[in-house]
mmCIF file of C-alpha atoms in Angstrom:
data_model
loop_
_atom_site.group_PDB
_atom_site.id
_atom_site.type_symbol
_atom_site.label_atom_id
_atom_site.label_comp_id
_atom_site.label_asym_id
_atom_site.label_seq_id
_atom_site.Cartn_x
_atom_site.Cartn_y
_atom_site.Cartn_z
ATOM 1 C CA UNK A 1 118.002 126.531 120.538
ATOM 2 C CA UNK A 2 114.925 125.738 118.483
ATOM 3 C CA UNK A 3 117.018 125.620 115.318
ATOM 4 C CA UNK A 4 119.352 123.027 116.879
ATOM 5 C CA UNK A 5 116.399 120.930 117.964
ATOM 6 C CA UNK A 6 114.872 121.127 114.473
ATOM 7 C CA UNK A 7 118.196 120.163 112.887
ATOM 8 C CA UNK A 8 118.522 117.180 115.232
ATOM 9 C CA UNK A 9 114.943 116.125 114.510
ATOM 10 C CA UNK A 10 115.527 116.372 110.771
ATOM 11 C CA UNK A 11 118.688 114.286 111.058
ATOM 12 C CA UNK A 12 116.870 111.707 113.168
ATOM 13 C CA UNK A 13 114.005 111.582 110.683
ATOM 14 C CA UNK A 14 116.469 111.178 107.832
ATOM 15 C CA UNK A 15 118.251 108.357 109.680
ATOM 16 C CA UNK A 16 114.925 106.653 110.428
ATOM 17 C CA UNK A 17 113.897 106.996 106.794
ATOM 18 C CA UNK A 18 117.183 105.469 105.635
ATOM 19 C CA UNK A 19 116.807 102.623 108.147
ATOM 20 C CA UNK A 20 113.240 102.067 106.952
ATOM 21 C CA UNK A 21 114.418 101.919 103.330
ATOM 22 C CA UNK A 22 117.196 99.474 104.253
ATOM 23 C CA UNK A 23 114.754 97.255 106.143
ATOM 24 C CA UNK A 24 112.294 97.396 103.249
ATOM 25 C CA UNK A 25 115.040 96.511 100.779
ATOM 26 C CA UNK A 26 116.168 93.596 102.953
ATOM 27 C CA UNK A 27 112.582 92.405 103.266
ATOM 28 C CA UNK A 28 112.056 92.587 99.505
ATOM 29 C CA UNK A 29 115.341 90.762 98.893
ATOM 30 C CA UNK A 30 114.331 87.993 101.299
ATOM 31 C CA UNK A 31 110.934 87.781 99.640
ATOM 32 C CA UNK A 32 112.549 87.631 96.201
ATOM 33 C CA UNK A 33 114.939 84.894 97.328
ATOM 34 C CA UNK A 34 112.045 82.943 98.839
ATOM 35 C CA UNK A 35 110.117 83.146 95.557
ATOM 36 C CA UNK A 36 113.223 82.067 93.646
ATOM 37 C CA UNK A 37 113.603 79.071 95.948
ATOM 38 C CA UNK A 38 109.944 78.193 95.450
ATOM 39 C CA UNK A 39 110.274 78.569 91.681
ATOM 40 C CA UNK A 40 113.338 76.297 91.648
ATOM 41 C CA UNK A 41 111.318 73.600 93.419
ATOM 42 C CA UNK A 42 108.672 73.593 90.688
ATOM 43 C CA UNK A 43 108.880 70.717 88.160
ATOM 44 C CA UNK A 44 109.316 73.124 85.249
ATOM 45 C CA UNK A 45 112.088 73.643 82.746
ATOM 46 C CA UNK A 46 114.345 76.675 83.437
ATOM 47 C CA UNK A 47 113.185 78.731 80.402
ATOM 48 C CA UNK A 48 109.537 78.440 81.466
ATOM 49 C CA UNK A 49 110.332 78.903 85.146
ATOM 50 C CA UNK A 50 112.273 82.123 84.526
ATOM 51 C CA UNK A 51 109.250 83.702 82.830
ATOM 52 C CA UNK A 52 107.068 83.439 85.947
ATOM 53 C CA UNK A 53 106.494 86.446 88.162
ATOM 54 C CA UNK A 54 105.579 86.231 91.851
ATOM 55 C CA UNK A 55 101.859 85.773 91.247
ATOM 56 C CA UNK A 56 102.610 83.159 88.589
ATOM 57 C CA UNK A 57 104.813 81.200 91.009
ATOM 58 C CA UNK A 58 102.076 81.202 93.663
ATOM 59 C CA UNK A 59 99.454 80.196 91.080
ATOM 60 C CA UNK A 60 101.500 77.252 89.800
ATOM 61 C CA UNK A 61 102.412 76.124 93.340
ATOM 62 C CA UNK A 62 98.747 76.075 94.409
ATOM 63 C CA UNK A 63 97.843 74.036 91.324
ATOM 64 C CA UNK A 64 100.776 71.691 91.963
ATOM 65 C CA UNK A 65 99.745 71.084 95.587
ATOM 66 C CA UNK A 66 96.147 70.399 94.554
ATOM 67 C CA UNK A 67 97.326 68.047 91.814
ATOM 68 C CA UNK A 68 99.622 66.276 94.281
ATOM 69 C CA UNK A 69 96.681 65.802 96.651
ATOM 70 C CA UNK A 70 94.647 64.360 93.780
ATOM 71 C CA UNK A 71 97.407 61.854 92.978
ATOM 72 C CA UNK A 72 97.537 60.804 96.637
ATOM 73 C CA UNK A 73 93.769 60.276 96.674
ATOM 74 C CA UNK A 74 93.879 58.210 93.478
ATOM 75 C CA UNK A 75 96.792 56.143 94.796
ATOM 76 C CA UNK A 76 94.847 55.516 97.992
ATOM 77 C CA UNK A 77 91.854 54.275 96.010
ATOM 78 C CA UNK A 78 93.990 52.007 93.830
ATOM 79 C CA UNK A 79 95.852 50.568 96.832
ATOM 80 C CA UNK A 80 92.570 49.912 98.582
ATOM 81 C CA UNK A 81 91.255 48.071 95.520
ATOM 82 C CA UNK A 82 94.481 46.088 95.247
ATOM 83 C CA UNK A 83 94.237 45.052 98.898
ATOM 84 C CA UNK A 84 90.650 43.926 98.419
ATOM 85 C CA UNK A 85 91.539 41.955 95.285
ATOM 86 C CA UNK A 86 94.886 40.608 96.488
ATOM 87 C CA UNK A 87 95.088 36.827 96.841
ATOM 88 C CA UNK A 88 98.855 36.410 96.970
ATOM 89 C CA UNK A 89 100.827 35.147 99.966
ATOM 90 C CA UNK A 90 103.634 36.910 101.768
ATOM 91 C CA UNK A 91 106.192 34.699 100.029
ATOM 92 C CA UNK A 92 104.992 35.778 96.597
ATOM 93 C CA UNK A 93 105.065 39.414 97.688
ATOM 94 C CA UNK A 94 108.651 39.070 98.941
ATOM 95 C CA UNK A 95 109.638 37.370 95.689
ATOM 96 C CA UNK A 96 108.195 40.262 93.655
ATOM 97 C CA UNK A 97 110.050 42.741 95.845
ATOM 98 C CA UNK A 98 113.355 40.919 95.275
ATOM 99 C CA UNK A 99 112.805 40.854 91.511
ATOM 100 C CA UNK A 100 111.919 44.549 91.515
ATOM 101 C CA UNK A 101 115.034 45.452 93.504
ATOM 102 C CA UNK A 102 117.179 43.401 91.117
ATOM 103 C CA UNK A 103 115.615 45.156 88.135
ATOM 104 C CA UNK A 104 116.277 48.591 89.594
ATOM 105 C CA UNK A 105 119.821 47.635 90.572
ATOM 106 C CA UNK A 106 120.689 46.297 87.130
ATOM 107 C CA UNK A 107 118.851 49.094 85.302
ATOM 108 C CA UNK A 108 116.653 46.575 83.506
ATOM 109 C CA UNK A 109 113.323 48.181 84.354
ATOM 110 C CA UNK A 110 113.637 51.913 84.785
ATOM 111 C CA UNK A 111 115.011 52.887 81.383
ATOM 112 C CA UNK A 112 112.574 50.849 79.229
ATOM 113 C CA UNK A 113 109.632 52.187 81.229
ATOM 114 C CA UNK A 114 110.911 55.750 80.956
ATOM 115 C CA UNK A 115 111.506 55.338 77.224
ATOM 116 C CA UNK A 116 108.044 53.854 76.735
ATOM 117 C CA UNK A 117 106.431 56.787 78.557
ATOM 118 C CA UNK A 118 108.457 59.247 76.474
ATOM 119 C CA UNK A 119 107.503 57.575 73.197
ATOM 120 C CA UNK A 120 103.876 57.347 74.305
ATOM 121 C CA UNK A 121 103.583 61.067 75.018
ATOM 122 C CA UNK A 122 105.394 61.974 71.804
ATOM 123 C CA UNK A 123 103.028 59.791 69.775
ATOM 124 C CA UNK A 124 99.904 61.500 71.086
ATOM 125 C CA UNK A 125 98.701 64.339 68.897
ATOM 126 C CA UNK A 126 97.283 66.329 71.778
ATOM 127 C CA UNK A 127 97.745 67.049 75.464
ATOM 128 C CA UNK A 128 96.668 65.797 78.888
ATOM 129 C CA UNK A 129 94.599 68.045 81.156
ATOM 130 C CA UNK A 130 93.292 67.846 84.730
ATOM 131 C CA UNK A 131 90.551 70.177 86.060
ATOM 132 C CA UNK A 132 89.174 70.611 89.572
ATOM 133 C CA UNK A 133 85.548 71.235 90.513
ATOM 134 C CA UNK A 134 85.934 75.008 89.999
ATOM 135 C CA UNK A 135 87.313 74.702 86.484
ATOM 136 C CA UNK A 136 90.927 75.506 87.383
ATOM 137 C CA UNK A 137 93.645 73.730 85.412
ATOM 138 C CA UNK A 138 95.668 71.642 87.868
ATOM 139 C CA UNK A 139 97.872 70.098 85.218
ATOM 140 C CA UNK A 140 98.378 70.279 81.481
ATOM 141 C CA UNK A 141 101.182 68.678 79.496
ATOM 142 C CA UNK A 142 103.803 70.760 77.706
ATOM 143 C CA UNK A 143 102.482 69.727 74.281
ATOM 144 C CA UNK A 144 99.621 72.186 74.773
ATOM 145 C CA UNK A 145 101.917 74.937 73.480
ATOM 146 C CA UNK A 146 102.029 73.269 70.051
ATOM 147 C CA UNK A 147 98.253 73.316 69.631
ATOM 148 C CA UNK A 148 97.157 76.476 71.473
ATOM 149 C CA UNK A 149 100.289 78.610 71.441
ATOM 150 C CA UNK A 150 99.982 78.991 75.226
ATOM 151 C CA UNK A 151 102.713 77.771 77.555
ATOM 152 C CA UNK A 152 102.184 75.221 80.285
ATOM 153 C CA UNK A 153 103.008 77.774 82.994
ATOM 154 C CA UNK A 154 100.412 80.206 81.617
ATOM 155 C CA UNK A 155 97.604 77.652 81.802
ATOM 156 C CA UNK A 156 98.399 75.813 85.052
ATOM 157 C CA UNK A 157 96.513 77.296 87.993
ATOM 158 C CA UNK A 158 94.273 79.458 85.803
ATOM 159 C CA UNK A 159 90.547 78.913 85.173
ATOM 160 C CA UNK A 160 89.964 77.258 81.832
ATOM 161 C CA UNK A 161 87.067 79.653 81.187
ATOM 162 C CA UNK A 162 89.608 82.457 80.609
ATOM 163 C CA UNK A 163 90.759 80.719 77.432
ATOM 164 C CA UNK A 164 87.427 79.448 76.082
ATOM 165 C CA UNK A 165 85.060 80.888 73.516
ATOM 166 C CA UNK A 166 82.367 82.669 75.607
ATOM 167 C CA UNK A 167 79.468 80.520 74.412
ATOM 168 C CA UNK A 168 81.309 77.315 75.413
ATOM 169 C CA UNK A 169 81.716 78.248 79.089
ATOM 170 C CA UNK A 170 78.113 77.356 79.939
ATOM 171 C CA UNK A 171 78.466 74.046 78.094
ATOM 172 C CA UNK A 172 81.578 73.225 80.112
ATOM 173 C CA UNK A 173 79.878 74.031 83.436
ATOM 174 C CA UNK A 174 76.858 71.874 82.600
ATOM 175 C CA UNK A 175 78.822 68.919 81.234
ATOM 176 C CA UNK A 176 81.407 68.710 84.028
ATOM 177 C CA UNK A 177 79.115 69.807 86.875
ATOM 178 C CA UNK A 178 81.494 72.558 87.927
ATOM 179 C CA UNK A 179 80.946 74.375 91.241
ATOM 180 C CA UNK A 180 79.063 71.306 92.519
ATOM 181 C CA UNK A 181 80.476 69.679 95.649
ATOM 182 C CA UNK A 182 81.461 66.031 95.370
ATOM 183 C CA UNK A 183 79.070 65.094 98.186
ATOM 184 C CA UNK A 184 76.121 66.274 96.050
ATOM 185 C CA UNK A 185 77.388 64.815 92.774
ATOM 186 C CA UNK A 186 76.348 61.405 91.463
ATOM 187 C CA UNK A 187 78.247 60.250 88.395
ATOM 188 C CA UNK A 188 76.234 57.695 86.429
ATOM 189 C CA UNK A 189 78.396 57.736 83.283
ATOM 190 C CA UNK A 190 82.037 58.649 84.041
ATOM 191 C CA UNK A 191 83.138 58.574 80.385
ATOM 192 C CA UNK A 192 82.956 62.058 78.874
ATOM 193 C CA UNK A 193 83.452 63.488 75.402
ATOM 194 C CA UNK A 194 83.168 67.209 74.691
ATOM 195 C CA UNK A 195 84.349 69.712 72.055
ATOM 196 C CA UNK A 196 85.506 73.127 73.303
ATOM 197 C CA UNK A 197 86.717 76.135 71.325
ATOM 198 C CA UNK A 198 89.829 77.862 72.659
ATOM 199 C CA UNK A 199 90.969 81.423 72.121
ATOM 200 C CA UNK A 200 94.594 80.861 71.203
ATOM 201 C CA UNK A 201 97.523 82.376 69.354
ATOM 202 C CA UNK A 202 98.263 79.287 67.265
ATOM 203 C CA UNK A 203 95.583 79.854 64.653
ATOM 204 C CA UNK A 204 96.453 79.697 60.972
ATOM 205 C CA UNK A 205 95.183 82.349 58.606
ATOM 206 C CA UNK A 206 92.758 81.025 56.002
ATOM 207 C CA UNK A 207 94.269 80.506 52.588
ATOM 208 C CA UNK A 208 92.551 81.630 49.375
ATOM 209 C CA UNK A 209 89.675 79.327 48.414
ATOM 210 C CA UNK A 210 89.989 77.515 51.749
ATOM 211 C CA UNK A 211 87.574 77.014 54.591
ATOM 212 C CA UNK A 212 87.045 80.322 56.353
ATOM 213 C CA UNK A 213 87.096 80.450 60.135
ATOM 214 C CA UNK A 214 87.463 82.848 63.003
ATOM 215 C CA UNK A 215 91.157 83.674 63.541
ATOM 216 C CA UNK A 216 92.627 82.682 66.884
ATOM 217 C CA UNK A 217 90.007 80.014 67.663
ATOM 218 C CA UNK A 218 90.809 76.318 67.737
ATOM 219 C CA UNK A 219 88.458 73.448 68.528
ATOM 220 C CA UNK A 220 89.767 70.757 70.886
ATOM 221 C CA UNK A 221 88.000 67.444 71.398
ATOM 222 C CA UNK A 222 88.340 66.146 74.978
ATOM 223 C CA UNK A 223 87.896 62.542 76.039
ATOM 224 C CA UNK A 224 88.293 61.517 79.652
ATOM 225 C CA UNK A 225 86.773 60.558 82.967
ATOM 226 C CA UNK A 226 84.482 62.567 85.228
ATOM 227 C CA UNK A 227 85.426 62.066 88.890
ATOM 228 C CA UNK A 228 83.194 62.812 91.915
ATOM 229 C CA UNK A 229 86.136 64.610 93.530
ATOM 230 C CA UNK A 230 86.696 68.290 94.250
ATOM 231 C CA UNK A 231 90.451 68.111 93.576
ATOM 232 C CA UNK A 232 90.094 66.342 90.238
ATOM 233 C CA UNK A 233 86.742 66.732 88.523
ATOM 234 C CA UNK A 234 87.945 65.868 85.004
ATOM 235 C CA UNK A 235 91.011 63.912 83.901
ATOM 236 C CA UNK A 236 91.321 63.524 80.167
ATOM 237 C CA UNK A 237 93.100 63.954 76.890
ATOM 238 C CA UNK A 238 92.488 66.650 74.293
ATOM 239 C CA UNK A 239 93.374 66.566 70.622
ATOM 240 C CA UNK A 240 92.739 69.226 67.963
ATOM 241 C CA UNK A 241 90.003 68.995 65.389
ATOM 242 C CA UNK A 242 90.401 70.214 61.806
ATOM 243 C CA UNK A 243 92.418 73.444 61.846
ATOM 244 C CA UNK A 244 90.972 76.698 60.564
ATOM 245 C CA UNK A 245 92.203 77.427 57.078
ATOM 246 C CA UNK A 246 93.161 73.820 56.388
ATOM 247 C CA UNK A 247 92.136 73.158 52.798
ATOM 248 C CA UNK A 248 93.743 69.730 52.399
ATOM 249 C CA UNK A 249 93.354 66.601 54.496
ATOM 250 C CA UNK A 250 95.099 63.495 53.140
ATOM 251 C CA UNK A 251 93.229 60.219 53.578
ATOM 252 C CA UNK A 252 96.223 58.071 54.478
ATOM 253 C CA UNK A 253 94.458 54.763 55.006
ATOM 254 C CA UNK A 254 92.041 52.646 53.009
ATOM 255 C CA UNK A 255 89.734 52.637 56.024
ATOM 256 C CA UNK A 256 89.085 56.382 55.668
ATOM 257 C CA UNK A 257 86.609 58.167 53.415
ATOM 258 C CA UNK A 258 84.985 61.576 53.243
ATOM 259 C CA UNK A 259 81.769 63.228 52.119
ATOM 260 C CA UNK A 260 80.310 66.696 51.798
ATOM 261 C CA UNK A 261 76.719 67.563 52.664
ATOM 262 C CA UNK A 262 74.467 70.579 52.988
ATOM 263 C CA UNK A 263 73.258 71.873 56.351
ATOM 264 C CA UNK A 264 70.447 69.295 56.473
ATOM 265 C CA UNK A 265 73.061 66.524 55.998
ATOM 266 C CA UNK A 266 71.948 65.728 52.454
ATOM 267 C CA UNK A 267 74.934 64.348 50.547
ATOM 268 C CA UNK A 268 76.336 66.537 47.770
ATOM 269 C CA UNK A 269 79.665 64.733 47.260
ATOM 270 C CA UNK A 270 81.055 61.299 48.152
ATOM 271 C CA UNK A 271 84.469 59.897 47.298
ATOM 272 C CA UNK A 272 85.101 56.621 45.506
ATOM 273 C CA UNK A 273 86.044 54.782 48.705
ATOM 274 C CA UNK A 274 82.630 55.541 50.189
ATOM 275 C CA UNK A 275 80.830 54.180 47.117
ATOM 276 C CA UNK A 276 82.967 51.032 46.994
ATOM 277 C CA UNK A 277 82.379 50.242 50.660
ATOM 278 C CA UNK A 278 78.671 50.999 50.895
ATOM 279 C CA UNK A 279 77.809 49.514 47.489
ATOM 280 C CA UNK A 280 75.182 52.082 46.444
ATOM 281 C CA UNK A 281 75.406 53.998 43.195
ATOM 282 C CA UNK A 282 76.667 57.550 43.021
ATOM 283 C CA UNK A 283 73.262 58.828 41.912
ATOM 284 C CA UNK A 284 71.409 57.109 44.765
ATOM 285 C CA UNK A 285 73.802 58.477 47.381
ATOM 286 C CA UNK A 286 73.544 62.070 46.172
ATOM 287 C CA UNK A 287 69.740 61.959 46.131
ATOM 288 C CA UNK A 288 69.458 61.128 49.847
ATOM 289 C CA UNK A 289 70.590 62.240 53.264
ATOM 290 C CA UNK A 290 73.153 60.433 55.371
ATOM 291 C CA UNK A 291 70.357 59.605 57.828
ATOM 292 C CA UNK A 292 68.853 57.211 55.281
ATOM 293 C CA UNK A 293 71.909 54.938 55.398
ATOM 294 C CA UNK A 294 72.292 54.910 59.195
ATOM 295 C CA UNK A 295 71.190 51.927 61.268
ATOM 296 C CA UNK A 296 67.891 52.877 63.028
ATOM 297 C CA UNK A 297 69.208 52.280 66.557
ATOM 298 C CA UNK A 298 72.140 54.638 65.913
ATOM 299 C CA UNK A 299 70.234 57.619 64.539
ATOM 300 C CA UNK A 300 70.439 59.432 67.872
ATOM 301 C CA UNK A 301 74.270 59.426 67.658
ATOM 302 C CA UNK A 302 74.184 61.017 64.207
ATOM 303 C CA UNK A 303 71.523 63.468 65.369
ATOM 304 C CA UNK A 304 73.687 64.557 68.306
ATOM 305 C CA UNK A 305 76.720 64.978 66.041
ATOM 306 C CA UNK A 306 74.664 66.985 63.527
ATOM 307 C CA UNK A 307 73.206 69.319 66.137
ATOM 308 C CA UNK A 308 76.580 69.921 67.808
ATOM 309 C CA UNK A 309 78.167 70.759 64.463
ATOM 310 C CA UNK A 310 75.476 73.309 63.602
ATOM 311 C CA UNK A 311 75.904 75.037 66.970
ATOM 312 C CA UNK A 312 79.674 74.775 67.490
ATOM 313 C CA UNK A 313 81.106 74.093 64.055
ATOM 314 C CA UNK A 314 82.736 70.791 65.018
ATOM 315 C CA UNK A 315 81.684 67.420 66.328
ATOM 316 C CA UNK A 316 83.080 63.932 66.773
ATOM 317 C CA UNK A 317 80.465 61.211 66.729
ATOM 318 C CA UNK A 318 80.091 58.087 68.760
ATOM 319 C CA UNK A 319 80.346 54.792 66.906
ATOM 320 C CA UNK A 320 77.408 54.147 64.583
ATOM 321 C CA UNK A 321 76.542 51.730 61.771
ATOM 322 C CA UNK A 322 75.926 52.318 58.072
ATOM 323 C CA UNK A 323 73.896 50.142 55.716
ATOM 324 C CA UNK A 324 75.397 48.469 52.663
ATOM 325 C CA UNK A 325 73.571 47.649 49.440
ATOM 326 C CA UNK A 326 73.748 43.949 50.381
ATOM 327 C CA UNK A 327 71.884 44.554 53.645
ATOM 328 C CA UNK A 328 75.023 44.238 55.766
ATOM 329 C CA UNK A 329 76.284 47.007 58.020
ATOM 330 C CA UNK A 330 79.623 48.203 59.381
ATOM 331 C CA UNK A 331 80.754 50.460 62.231
ATOM 332 C CA UNK A 332 82.295 53.864 61.589
ATOM 333 C CA UNK A 333 83.315 56.972 63.488
ATOM 334 C CA UNK A 334 82.802 60.398 61.929
ATOM 335 C CA UNK A 335 84.320 63.841 62.433
ATOM 336 C CA UNK A 336 81.934 66.481 61.090
ATOM 337 C CA UNK A 337 82.938 70.090 60.357
ATOM 338 C CA UNK A 338 80.984 73.171 59.329
ATOM 339 C CA UNK A 339 82.877 75.047 56.614
ATOM 340 C CA UNK A 340 82.286 78.453 55.067
ATOM 341 C CA UNK A 341 84.064 78.989 51.759
ATOM 342 C CA UNK A 342 85.347 82.237 50.294
ATOM 343 C CA UNK A 343 83.977 81.516 46.842
ATOM 344 C CA UNK A 344 80.990 83.781 46.254
ATOM 345 C CA UNK A 345 77.741 82.036 45.400
ATOM 346 C CA UNK A 346 76.050 84.346 42.917
ATOM 347 C CA UNK A 347 72.765 82.466 42.997
ATOM 348 C CA UNK A 348 72.114 83.071 46.720
ATOM 349 C CA UNK A 349 74.332 86.164 47.048
ATOM 350 C CA UNK A 350 75.975 84.801 50.192
ATOM 351 C CA UNK A 351 78.949 82.692 51.273
ATOM 352 C CA UNK A 352 78.078 79.003 50.831
ATOM 353 C CA UNK A 353 78.220 76.747 53.855
ATOM 354 C CA UNK A 354 78.510 72.986 53.916
ATOM 355 C CA UNK A 355 79.289 70.073 56.200
ATOM 356 C CA UNK A 356 82.453 68.030 55.660
ATOM 357 C CA UNK A 357 82.645 64.548 57.148
ATOM 358 C CA UNK A 358 85.826 62.518 57.677
ATOM 359 C CA UNK A 359 84.933 58.905 58.495
ATOM 360 C CA UNK A 360 86.988 56.042 59.886
ATOM 361 C CA UNK A 361 85.882 52.431 59.396
ATOM 362 C CA UNK A 362 86.094 50.552 62.690
ATOM 363 C CA UNK A 363 84.862 47.061 61.797
ATOM 364 C CA UNK A 364 84.337 44.646 58.956
ATOM 365 C CA UNK A 365 80.934 44.174 57.372
ATOM 366 C CA UNK A 366 78.561 42.343 59.676
ATOM 367 C CA UNK A 367 76.060 39.824 58.332
ATOM 368 C CA UNK A 368 73.078 41.343 60.081
ATOM 369 C CA UNK A 369 70.697 41.256 57.127
ATOM 370 C CA UNK A 370 67.797 43.658 57.621
ATOM 371 C CA UNK A 371 64.348 43.271 56.163
ATOM 372 C CA UNK A 372 62.272 45.790 54.274
ATOM 373 C CA UNK A 373 60.260 46.703 57.371
ATOM 374 C CA UNK A 374 63.312 48.028 59.175
ATOM 375 C CA UNK A 375 64.440 49.885 56.090
ATOM 376 C CA UNK A 376 61.021 51.544 55.799
ATOM 377 C CA UNK A 377 61.250 52.407 59.493
ATOM 378 C CA UNK A 378 64.632 53.988 58.853
ATOM 379 C CA UNK A 379 63.151 55.929 55.933
ATOM 380 C CA UNK A 380 60.470 57.393 58.211
ATOM 381 C CA UNK A 381 63.037 58.313 60.850
ATOM 382 C CA UNK A 382 65.160 59.932 58.141
ATOM 383 C CA UNK A 383 62.243 62.130 57.102
ATOM 384 C CA UNK A 384 61.563 63.029 60.734
ATOM 385 C CA UNK A 385 65.121 64.094 61.479
ATOM 386 C CA UNK A 386 65.705 66.047 58.293
ATOM 387 C CA UNK A 387 62.339 67.731 57.841
ATOM 388 C CA UNK A 388 61.346 68.472 61.418
ATOM 389 C CA UNK A 389 64.448 68.904 63.530
ATOM 390 C CA UNK A 390 67.036 70.770 61.533
ATOM 391 C CA UNK A 391 65.504 72.940 58.893
ATOM 392 C CA UNK A 392 64.759 75.637 61.476
ATOM 393 C CA UNK A 393 68.324 75.488 62.784
ATOM 394 C CA UNK A 394 69.717 75.655 59.263
ATOM 395 C CA UNK A 395 67.543 78.656 58.371
ATOM 396 C CA UNK A 396 68.628 80.455 61.532
ATOM 397 C CA UNK A 397 72.251 79.689 60.740
ATOM 398 C CA UNK A 398 71.880 80.944 57.182
ATOM 399 C CA UNK A 399 70.135 84.088 58.412
ATOM 400 C CA UNK A 400 72.968 84.849 60.805
ATOM 401 C CA UNK A 401 75.525 84.371 58.013
ATOM 402 C CA UNK A 402 73.693 86.933 55.839
ATOM 403 C CA UNK A 403 73.814 89.475 58.626
#
C-alpha cells in the first residue's frame, strides 16, 4: 500500500515538475517576444538592434524615453517663446498652413529638408551627444562609431564616465554640474567647451618617428549648451582632436599655419606662413615666447589653453589676437597638442616633449595701432606667465616622463 502511494506521489511530483517547466518556458517565451517587440520599436537599424540583449534593450528604452521627454520640454519652451513673440493675425496663420499643406502634398518641402539634414550630418566631422544631470548618455549620433569604435547602442543609456579617462571624470562633473538638481543650478554662461579623453578601440598605433601616445585613448573636443534641466544637462557636438600617432597634418588653406614650442611655450619652429603674416623675422620669433606676441587682453585665453595642454595633452583655445610687426593685430584660433617623440635625445637622456600648435586665421588685420607702453606691458605679462606660472608644471611633467 505504501509503495503504491509513493509511486503515485512520485508520478504527481513528476507531472507537477513538467507543468512547472512548461509554464516557465511559456513565460520565458512571452518575455522574449515582449523584448523583441520592444526592440523592434526602437529607432535603430536592424544590425545594431539584433546585437542588444535584454538589459541593453531596457537601457536604450529608458534613454529614449528620457530623451523624448527632453524634446517635449524644449518644444514647449520654444512654442511658449513663439506665442510671446507672435504678432501675426489668424489670416496669416491660415495662409501659412495652406502653403505648408500644399508643400507637403506636392513633395516640395519634405525631400529638400531631409536631404539638407542628411548632408549636414555627413559634413560634420564628429558626433552629437546629449547628457542628463547624472552623466548618462541619452542620445549620441551613429557617427560616434567612426571616432571611438563604439556603437551607438553601446553608448546610449550608459554613463559617460565608463568610457572616460579616469582623471577626466572629475573635470566633467565640475564643468557640467552633474548630480546637481536643476532647482539648485544657476547657469550664468550656457556656452560650454571642454576636452575629454575617451577609452576607445579606434586608436591608431604610433608610427616610427611619430608622436607617441597612449594606445586606445582619443581626445574629443565638445562644444555645446549647458541646460538647467535634469533630463538634458548638456546638448552639444564633439569632434576629435589630433589623433595619436598622426605624424602628418596637411595645411590645406592659406589661413592656416603651425608652430612648435617647448613646454614653456617658447617658439622653436615657425613655418613660412606664420612669418609672412606676422611680419617679424625668423630670428626674433625663435628668441621669444608666443605670449610676447599676444594682445594683452587675450593673455588669459592663451594661459588657459597652455595649462590645459600641459595637464591633458590637448586644448582648443578661444579666439585671441596676435601682434604684427606693423602694430596691427588679427584674430586666430589655436589647437595646441603635447607630443612625445620616439627619437632619443642623448643630451638629456629622455624622450623629448614639445607643444605643436595648429592655428586658423579668423579675421583680417585690424588697424588698432598699439603704442610702446602697451607693448612693454605685454612684455611684463609675458615674463610673468612664462617664468612664474609654468616652469613648475613643466618640471613636474618632465620628472614624471623620466619615471
